[in-house]
XYZ file of N, CA and C in Angstrom:
669
model
N -0.824 27.060 -25.770
C -1.057 27.594 -27.728
C -1.582 26.102 -27.629
N -2.841 25.828 -28.205
C -3.701 25.058 -28.638
C -2.690 24.333 -29.310
N -2.974 22.849 -28.887
C -2.120 21.559 -29.514
C -2.432 21.441 -30.827
N -3.515 22.030 -31.186
C -3.582 21.255 -32.962
C -2.575 22.400 -33.968
N -1.724 22.818 -33.273
C -0.594 24.071 -33.713
C 0.477 23.129 -34.335
N 1.018 23.100 -35.849
C 1.620 21.993 -35.915
C 2.361 23.705 -36.836
N 3.851 23.342 -36.447
C 5.313 23.865 -37.748
C 5.376 23.124 -38.742
N 6.079 23.553 -39.872
C 6.646 22.945 -41.325
C 6.710 22.310 -40.406
N 7.630 20.762 -41.222
C 8.112 20.032 -40.874
C 9.982 20.187 -40.890
N 9.926 21.512 -42.023
C 11.447 20.953 -42.209
C 11.798 21.805 -41.379
N 10.970 23.420 -40.641
C 11.531 24.936 -39.855
C 11.702 23.029 -38.047
N 10.603 22.142 -37.990
C 10.506 21.689 -36.842
C 11.931 20.767 -36.562
N 12.449 20.167 -37.721
C 13.651 19.623 -37.987
C 14.923 20.772 -37.597
N 14.787 21.798 -38.297
C 15.840 23.280 -38.171
C 16.304 23.625 -36.448
N 14.682 23.270 -36.411
C 14.426 24.231 -34.196
C 14.269 23.284 -33.531
N 14.866 21.801 -33.674
C 14.340 20.674 -32.822
C 14.790 20.756 -31.369
N 16.153 21.453 -31.376
C 16.983 21.619 -29.766
C 16.001 22.565 -28.978
N 15.510 23.663 -29.955
C 14.574 24.540 -29.101
C 13.412 24.309 -28.824
N 12.706 23.367 -29.530
C 11.246 23.463 -28.669
C 11.598 22.009 -27.286
N 12.373 21.471 -26.997
C 12.355 20.948 -25.730
C 12.855 21.781 -24.994
N 13.416 22.836 -25.643
C 14.167 24.392 -24.420
C 12.846 24.213 -23.113
N 12.950 24.533 -21.700
C 12.150 24.625 -20.528
C 11.698 26.125 -21.211
N 12.124 26.955 -21.607
C 11.264 28.264 -21.941
C 10.563 28.281 -22.995
N 10.784 27.102 -23.750
C 9.856 26.984 -24.703
C 8.353 26.147 -24.280
N 8.731 25.202 -23.748
C 7.603 24.392 -23.210
C 6.641 25.424 -22.590
N 6.822 26.095 -21.944
C 7.130 27.425 -20.802
C 5.598 28.661 -21.632
N 6.645 28.784 -22.495
C 5.439 29.607 -23.712
C 4.283 29.424 -23.705
N 4.857 27.964 -24.806
C 3.412 26.869 -25.301
C 2.510 27.045 -24.452
N 2.605 26.755 -23.406
C 1.355 26.554 -22.344
C 1.094 28.009 -21.951
N 2.494 28.871 -21.273
C 1.198 30.233 -21.257
C 0.764 31.054 -21.957
N 0.795 30.769 -23.452
C 0.076 30.714 -24.503
C -1.172 30.507 -24.922
N -1.241 29.282 -24.353
C -2.187 27.896 -24.547
C -3.967 28.983 -23.552
N -2.976 29.693 -22.124
C -3.241 29.762 -21.613
C -4.307 31.067 -22.188
N -3.814 31.772 -22.641
C -4.004 33.174 -22.948
C -5.559 32.867 -24.302
N -5.011 32.107 -24.731
C -6.110 31.939 -26.230
C -7.359 31.656 -24.962
N -7.010 30.779 -24.283
C -8.542 29.969 -23.259
C -8.892 31.438 -22.918
N -8.034 32.822 -21.989
C -9.216 33.434 -21.422
C -9.879 33.927 -22.195
N -8.769 35.039 -22.824
C -10.229 36.044 -23.880
C -8.986 35.797 -25.226
N -9.294 37.119 -26.005
C -9.060 37.404 -27.240
C -7.892 37.461 -27.279
N -6.461 36.389 -28.595
C -5.132 36.713 -28.595
C -5.434 36.786 -30.644
N -4.309 37.224 -31.418
C -4.041 37.267 -31.957
C -3.000 37.267 -32.388
N -2.638 36.491 -33.735
C -3.216 35.681 -34.712
C -4.431 34.978 -34.066
N -5.475 34.095 -34.989
C -6.027 33.496 -35.072
C -4.551 31.792 -34.603
N -5.520 30.695 -33.760
C -4.262 30.142 -33.345
C -4.346 29.169 -34.475
N -4.535 29.510 -35.653
C -4.181 28.372 -36.606
C -3.060 29.315 -38.007
N -3.010 30.111 -37.541
C -1.683 31.042 -38.015
C -0.514 31.456 -37.590
N -0.443 31.515 -36.044
C 0.753 31.700 -35.462
C 1.714 31.236 -36.215
N 1.823 29.691 -36.619
C 3.004 29.900 -37.608
C 2.555 29.826 -39.006
N 2.152 30.271 -39.238
C 1.487 30.699 -41.036
C 3.136 31.265 -41.643
N 3.706 31.694 -41.422
C 5.245 32.632 -42.190
C 6.171 31.402 -42.074
N 5.991 30.353 -41.281
C 6.720 28.787 -41.592
C 6.108 27.911 -42.304
N 4.477 27.952 -42.620
C 4.042 27.150 -43.378
C 4.808 27.674 -44.572
N 4.488 29.250 -44.964
C 4.420 29.476 -46.551
C 5.829 29.545 -47.241
N 7.115 29.439 -46.285
C 7.891 29.717 -46.646
C 9.635 28.489 -45.808
N 9.483 28.013 -46.668
C 10.561 26.656 -45.947
C 11.662 27.489 -45.469
N 12.818 26.800 -44.628
C 13.782 27.662 -44.543
C 15.003 27.287 -45.424
N 15.104 26.456 -46.246
C 15.906 26.418 -47.300
C 15.374 27.492 -48.902
N 13.974 27.982 -48.511
C 13.854 28.282 -49.169
C 14.259 30.379 -49.175
N 13.760 30.653 -47.818
C 14.062 31.799 -47.561
C 15.476 32.833 -48.133
N 15.185 33.744 -48.815
C 15.825 34.914 -49.324
C 15.933 36.062 -48.428
N 14.764 36.685 -48.328
C 14.554 37.357 -47.073
C 14.501 37.574 -46.101
N 14.342 38.164 -45.492
C 13.647 37.903 -43.794
C 13.178 39.281 -43.536
N 12.157 39.742 -43.365
C 11.829 41.126 -42.902
C 11.221 41.247 -41.411
N 12.090 40.944 -40.639
C 11.577 41.549 -39.077
C 10.242 42.965 -39.193
N 9.295 42.221 -37.776
C 8.669 43.024 -37.579
C 8.582 42.681 -35.644
N 7.879 43.632 -34.906
C 7.783 42.955 -33.675
C 6.777 42.444 -33.307
N 5.622 42.590 -33.373
C 4.371 41.766 -32.769
C 2.991 41.594 -34.026
N 2.308 41.053 -33.781
C 1.249 40.596 -34.722
C -0.009 42.037 -34.350
N -0.815 42.450 -35.521
C -1.074 43.794 -34.756
C -3.092 43.421 -33.985
N -3.030 43.766 -33.155
C -3.656 43.866 -31.958
C -5.151 43.659 -32.228
N -5.395 44.566 -33.676
C -6.983 44.598 -33.751
C -7.635 43.605 -34.353
N -8.565 43.104 -33.745
C -9.630 41.978 -34.435
C -9.530 42.079 -36.129
N -10.003 41.217 -36.456
C -9.650 41.017 -37.939
C -8.186 41.554 -38.534
N -7.559 41.601 -37.705
C -5.769 42.362 -38.760
C -4.990 40.837 -38.956
N -4.862 40.558 -38.014
C -3.264 40.245 -38.116
C -3.697 38.540 -38.461
N -2.858 38.243 -39.634
C -2.811 36.737 -40.553
C -1.425 36.618 -40.515
N -0.608 36.291 -39.425
C 0.593 35.767 -38.949
C 1.732 36.271 -40.020
N 1.583 36.657 -40.855
C 2.439 37.653 -41.732
C 2.722 39.245 -41.202
N 4.106 38.874 -40.558
C 4.629 40.641 -40.618
C 4.461 41.677 -41.362
N 3.805 42.552 -41.007
C 3.307 43.384 -42.317
C 2.105 43.351 -42.690
N 1.854 42.269 -42.620
C 0.353 41.492 -43.927
C -0.989 42.051 -43.129
N -1.994 42.001 -43.888
C -3.158 41.342 -43.360
C -3.999 40.688 -44.725
N -5.751 40.605 -44.215
C -6.518 39.854 -44.924
C -6.992 40.749 -46.404
N -7.059 40.505 -48.043
C -6.895 41.239 -48.771
C -7.913 42.724 -48.032
N -9.060 42.104 -47.642
C -10.617 43.279 -47.831
C -10.219 44.286 -46.921
N -9.065 44.062 -46.203
C -8.821 45.399 -45.315
C -7.602 46.148 -45.460
N -7.854 47.510 -44.729
C -7.623 48.808 -45.531
C -5.762 48.262 -45.036
N -4.672 49.311 -45.994
C -3.378 48.654 -45.692
C -3.238 49.533 -44.639
N -2.434 48.885 -43.776
C -2.261 49.616 -42.455
C -1.143 50.750 -42.901
N -0.787 51.245 -41.554
C -0.305 52.172 -42.085
C 1.585 52.160 -42.409
N 2.063 51.326 -41.833
C 3.606 51.266 -42.457
C 3.863 50.785 -43.243
N 2.599 49.679 -43.873
C 2.778 48.484 -45.212
C 2.357 49.721 -46.372
N 1.586 50.946 -46.325
C 2.125 51.747 -47.335
C 2.665 52.528 -47.732
N 3.372 52.886 -46.042
C 4.795 53.040 -46.459
C 6.241 52.661 -46.852
N 5.566 51.389 -46.908
C 6.401 50.208 -47.768
C 6.088 49.816 -48.993
N 4.984 50.256 -49.507
C 4.565 49.984 -50.871
C 5.193 50.973 -51.604
N 5.438 52.311 -51.029
C 5.612 54.327 -51.284
C 6.991 54.130 -51.197
N 8.088 52.745 -50.528
C 9.406 52.608 -50.904
C 9.672 52.046 -52.521
N 8.946 50.547 -52.755
C 8.689 50.207 -53.663
C 8.927 50.233 -54.664
N 7.757 51.301 -54.889
C 7.121 51.964 -55.357
C 8.229 53.219 -56.686
N 8.508 53.720 -55.490
C 9.430 54.536 -55.315
C 11.356 54.246 -56.036
N 11.852 53.509 -55.811
C 12.637 51.947 -56.392
C 12.942 51.379 -57.867
N 11.039 50.953 -57.903
C 11.398 50.786 -59.254
C 10.708 51.690 -60.185
N 10.123 52.684 -59.913
C 9.696 53.542 -61.015
C 8.511 52.709 -60.770
N 7.110 51.642 -60.532
C 5.563 51.198 -60.896
C 4.995 51.407 -59.664
N 3.812 51.295 -60.110
C 2.956 51.676 -58.949
C 2.468 49.664 -58.844
N 2.042 49.479 -57.066
C 1.843 48.520 -56.553
C 0.498 48.258 -56.900
N -0.224 46.777 -56.834
C -1.712 47.366 -56.810
C -1.874 47.651 -54.944
N -1.364 47.097 -53.928
C -1.755 47.865 -52.687
C -2.204 46.611 -51.511
N -2.207 45.438 -51.925
C -2.716 44.541 -51.288
C -2.462 44.124 -50.369
N -2.986 44.533 -49.525
C -2.246 43.911 -48.087
C -1.658 42.677 -47.662
N -2.558 41.831 -48.715
C -2.132 40.341 -47.771
C -0.954 40.273 -48.811
N 0.102 40.085 -47.906
C 1.852 40.122 -48.272
C 2.242 37.994 -48.785
N 0.805 37.683 -48.843
C 1.365 35.999 -49.153
C 2.122 35.686 -50.512
N 1.512 36.776 -51.476
C 3.168 36.827 -53.232
C 4.314 36.641 -52.240
N 4.720 37.397 -51.227
C 5.883 38.035 -51.006
C 6.404 36.075 -50.350
N 5.634 35.794 -49.672
C 6.438 34.158 -48.376
C 6.628 33.737 -49.531
N 5.367 33.699 -50.824
C 5.461 32.376 -51.663
C 6.827 32.548 -52.563
N 7.289 33.790 -52.672
C 9.300 33.558 -53.482
C 9.922 33.758 -52.435
N 9.943 33.289 -51.393
C 11.352 33.411 -50.321
C 11.263 34.481 -49.310
N 10.135 35.381 -48.790
C 10.850 36.079 -48.217
C 9.662 35.652 -46.944
N 10.672 35.611 -45.646
C 10.191 35.239 -44.531
C 9.046 36.845 -43.672
N 8.550 36.860 -43.409
C 7.577 37.911 -43.240
C 7.664 37.418 -40.823
N 8.929 37.340 -40.608
C 8.320 37.416 -38.836
C 8.590 38.263 -38.124
N 7.270 38.119 -37.186
C 7.335 39.168 -36.524
C 8.210 38.405 -34.787
N 8.984 39.210 -34.256
C 9.443 39.023 -32.986
C 8.482 38.594 -31.767
N 7.374 38.321 -31.924
C 6.394 37.753 -30.946
C 5.385 37.274 -31.882
N 5.018 36.168 -31.973
C 3.879 35.682 -32.754
C 2.804 35.985 -32.218
N 2.319 36.289 -31.596
C 1.279 36.434 -30.399
C 0.348 37.749 -29.828
N -0.739 38.000 -29.456
C -0.529 39.154 -29.037
C -1.900 39.482 -28.435
N -2.229 39.858 -27.511
C -3.277 40.144 -26.718
C -4.074 41.502 -27.024
N -5.857 41.408 -27.518
C -6.442 42.017 -28.444
C -5.922 43.607 -27.660
N -5.808 44.624 -28.129
C -5.764 45.519 -28.301
C -4.654 45.887 -27.238
N -3.150 45.934 -27.082
C -2.171 45.718 -26.237
C -0.672 45.059 -27.360
N -0.447 46.377 -27.742
C 0.960 45.717 -28.529
C 1.751 45.496 -27.456
N 2.795 44.682 -28.247
C 4.067 44.002 -27.108
C 3.578 42.446 -26.000
N 2.076 42.939 -25.476
C 1.989 42.095 -24.658
C 2.418 40.706 -24.341
N 2.234 40.106 -24.861
C 3.474 38.464 -25.412
C 5.307 39.016 -25.586
N 5.534 40.347 -25.590
C 7.113 40.410 -25.520
C 7.586 39.565 -25.009
N 8.025 39.320 -23.618
C 8.148 39.250 -22.051
C 7.929 37.695 -22.231
N 6.968 36.770 -23.575
C 6.606 35.293 -22.878
C 7.885 34.218 -22.868
N 8.751 35.116 -24.207
C 9.189 33.401 -24.539
C 9.625 34.319 -26.407
N 8.545 35.088 -26.836
C 9.087 34.153 -28.343
C 9.994 35.264 -28.929
N 10.579 36.199 -28.303
C 12.202 36.876 -28.632
C 13.267 35.286 -28.512
N 13.215 34.606 -27.615
C 14.048 33.275 -27.571
C 14.287 32.527 -28.246
N 12.698 32.855 -29.081
C 12.410 31.263 -30.551
C 13.024 31.659 -31.398
N 12.133 33.516 -31.510
C 12.377 34.318 -33.461
C 14.237 34.485 -33.367
N 14.856 34.551 -32.062
C 16.255 35.289 -32.253
C 16.957 33.531 -32.425
N 16.252 32.932 -32.459
C 16.860 31.452 -32.728
C 16.719 31.105 -34.071
N 15.691 30.983 -34.389
C 15.313 31.510 -35.983
C 16.544 31.899 -37.269
N 16.418 33.232 -36.514
C 17.588 34.044 -36.818
C 18.922 33.224 -37.360
N 19.490 32.977 -35.951
C 20.688 32.352 -36.011
C 20.891 30.891 -36.371
N 20.076 30.402 -36.823
C 19.783 28.930 -37.443
C 19.652 29.636 -39.242
N 19.227 30.356 -39.141
C 19.230 30.237 -40.898
C 20.231 31.367 -41.423
N 21.392 32.019 -40.271
C 22.443 33.193 -40.691
C 23.547 31.816 -40.747
N 23.117 30.529 -39.962
C 24.574 29.322 -39.570
C 24.422 28.891 -40.471
N 22.849 27.972 -40.881
C 22.663 26.958 -41.661
C 22.866 27.410 -43.335
N 22.626 29.023 -43.737
C 22.315 28.576 -45.250
C 22.891 30.108 -45.850
N 23.534 30.452 -46.950
C 24.088 31.543 -47.034
C 22.883 32.533 -47.990
N 23.594 34.309 -48.112
C 23.158 34.346 -48.863
C 21.454 34.742 -49.105
N 21.029 35.509 -47.094
C 19.948 35.657 -47.407
C 19.636 37.093 -47.028
N 18.961 38.125 -47.226
C 18.970 39.468 -47.388
C 18.394 39.444 -46.074
N 18.437 40.351 -44.754
C 18.109 40.645 -43.863
C 17.698 42.012 -43.405
N 16.504 42.057 -43.158
C 15.910 43.806 -43.633
C 15.243 44.063 -41.995
N 16.418 44.854 -41.339
C 15.927 45.057 -39.794
C 15.353 46.589 -40.403
N 14.308 47.409 -39.988
C 14.438 48.576 -39.616
C 13.325 48.490 -38.219
N 14.148 49.823 -37.946
C 14.148 50.368 -36.892
C 15.195 50.007 -35.736
N 15.202 50.940 -34.052
C 15.912 50.354 -32.991
C 15.755 48.621 -33.119
N 14.750 48.381 -32.764
C 14.081 47.166 -31.776
C 15.147 46.073 -33.128
N 14.422 46.214 -34.183
C 14.374 44.753 -35.503
C 16.648 45.357 -35.443
N 16.911 45.987 -35.438
C 18.514 46.186 -35.912
C 19.675 45.953 -34.521
N 19.116 45.371 -33.488
C 19.638 44.936 -32.723
C 19.792 43.759 -32.307
N 19.035 42.567 -34.191
C 19.106 41.309 -34.731
C 20.139 41.415 -35.181
N 21.278 42.391 -35.760
C 22.080 42.521 -36.348
C 23.470 41.288 -35.359
N 23.562 41.378 -34.867
C 24.696 40.709 -33.811
C 24.633 39.136 -33.868
N 23.179 38.909 -34.730
C 23.040 37.139 -34.701
C 22.868 37.090 -35.715
N 23.570 37.323 -36.679
C 23.862 37.330 -37.935
C 25.179 37.535 -39.097
N 25.439 36.506 -39.726
C 26.949 36.612 -39.548
C 27.342 37.355 -41.360
N 27.172 37.992 -41.096
C 27.590 39.410 -42.200
C 28.356 38.789 -43.174
N 29.257 38.058 -42.767
C 30.068 37.571 -44.371
C 29.538 36.784 -45.072
N 28.068 35.906 -44.597
C 27.387 34.584 -45.594
C 25.937 35.666 -45.780
N 25.680 37.195 -45.384
C 24.704 36.939 -45.604
C 24.706 38.716 -45.873
N 23.436 39.430 -46.621
C 22.933 41.078 -46.559
C 22.151 41.015 -45.294
N 22.767 42.711 -44.666
C 22.189 43.166 -43.724
C 21.839 44.403 -43.525
N 21.057 45.020 -43.983
C 20.216 46.105 -44.670
C 19.683 46.527 -43.749
N 20.127 47.622 -42.831
C 19.665 48.254 -41.858
C 18.630 50.026 -41.884
N 17.816 50.385 -41.783
C 17.373 51.758 -41.249
C 16.362 52.156 -40.164
N 15.616 52.824 -40.725
C 14.468 53.631 -39.491
C 13.381 52.726 -40.238
N 12.886 52.944 -39.493
C 11.725 51.839 -39.305
C 9.961 52.711 -40.169
N 9.520 51.668 -41.677
C 8.543 52.014 -42.059
C 7.180 53.215 -41.712
N 7.142 53.480 -40.049
C 6.273 53.643 -39.811
C 6.286 55.042 -39.864
N 4.856 55.831 -39.721
C 4.299 56.592 -39.823
C 4.770 57.776 -39.384
N 5.293 57.212 -38.469
C 6.363 58.361 -37.247
C 8.008 58.092 -37.424
N 8.083 57.303 -38.317
C 9.620 57.206 -38.121
C 9.676 57.001 -39.809
N 9.112 57.045 -40.903
C 9.567 56.567 -41.982
C 10.620 58.178 -42.876
N 9.911 59.224 -42.476
C 11.022 60.488 -42.665
C 12.122 60.547 -42.530
N 12.833 59.173 -41.729
C 14.133 59.551 -40.565
C 14.677 59.021 -41.204
N 14.381 58.258 -42.432
C 15.669 56.667 -43.169
C 15.531 56.154 -43.775
N 13.676 55.333 -43.224
C 12.830 54.845 -44.270
C 13.141 55.134 -45.751
N 12.234 55.654 -45.444
C 11.888 56.429 -47.569
C 13.488 56.693 -47.972
N 13.940 56.143 -49.479
C 14.913 55.969 -49.913
C 16.475 55.284 -49.452
N 16.108 54.743 -48.791
C 17.050 53.718 -48.379
C 17.256 52.566 -49.585
N 16.151 52.413 -50.649
C 16.601 51.426 -51.630
C 16.973 49.650 -50.771
N 16.234 49.544 -49.654
C 16.316 48.002 -49.609
C 15.804 46.942 -50.630
N 14.997 47.210 -51.806
C 14.353 46.238 -52.026
C 14.987 45.967 -53.423
N 15.991 47.235 -54.142
C 16.149 46.989 -54.981
C 17.711 46.260 -54.745
N 18.183 46.915 -53.175
C 19.527 46.422 -53.100
C 19.565 45.087 -52.928
N 18.492 44.318 -52.243
C 17.880 42.608 -52.451
C 17.813 41.936 -53.691
N 17.377 42.978 -54.372
C 17.473 41.947 -55.587
C 18.412 41.849 -56.209
N 19.229 43.180 -56.114
C 20.672 42.840 -56.396
C 21.162 41.660 -55.860
N 21.412 41.844 -54.811
C 22.282 40.082 -54.121
C 22.189 39.277 -54.444
N 20.625 39.022 -54.385
C 20.394 37.634 -54.479
C 20.540 37.045 -55.837
N 20.394 37.953 -56.840
C 20.628 37.939 -58.085
C 22.327 37.930 -58.427
N 22.764 38.514 -57.565
C 24.235 38.425 -57.896
C 25.166 37.383 -57.080
N 24.228 36.315 -56.365
C 24.557 35.590 -55.933
C 23.536 33.979 -56.051
N 23.475 34.194 -57.398
C 22.592 32.939 -58.308
C 21.523 32.672 -57.883
N 20.852 33.345 -57.112
C 19.099 33.398 -56.193
C 18.196 34.429 -56.926
N 16.882 34.013 -57.611
C 15.960 34.556 -58.084
C 15.750 35.603 -57.602
N 15.567 37.035 -57.723
C 14.722 38.090 -57.113
C 13.497 38.024 -56.633
N 12.725 39.319 -56.026
C 11.837 38.828 -55.578
C 10.994 39.921 -56.029
N 9.568 38.865 -56.274
C 8.650 40.693 -57.266
C 7.907 41.790 -56.309
N 8.290 42.012 -55.723
C 7.514 42.809 -54.753
C 6.578 44.473 -55.035
N 6.585 44.019 -56.929
C 4.620 44.534 -56.917
C 4.345 43.587 -58.047
């Protein structure tokens, strides 16, 4: 991982012990080597972008993805998001469709989800880097240990966060979350392969806003 990459100070304090662990040192070295060998996404400056845009004390919703898009020019450091000039990825298109159905409105379908991050939505991929053309290629590098620690820290240190866990992989992360302090929403993944099996109609975005407002936190403007 290039030395110039920095994570926001608030996260650095929250995860201080994690950065000192041997697995993270090994992870950093291995990812740094991968960037030197060939195309890895996202751009090095965007690896920790989700953390730069959403401070831990501001997190209202966590949406968990698996790993960054592995196609050139697509990954922007936020789960499910991509650059505004790009076509809307299939899973994100289904997310927009569900939001539109829940709220009876039309989204502009801008694939850049920075405006969600600015409102307190942590768009977290379980792996923060990926080799070009090879999905989940960095899944066993140690990223999952790190992002599990992120979820655990948010669960332990804060209250009234909504965790959206879509698909079997994300659903397993429920074990890291204190359900007495937070809201866990689980369903099928929005991928075209599974959206019809329980993602469509899950009501997650409306449920999230209702929960946040019930606990005196401002709602998310999803569209």
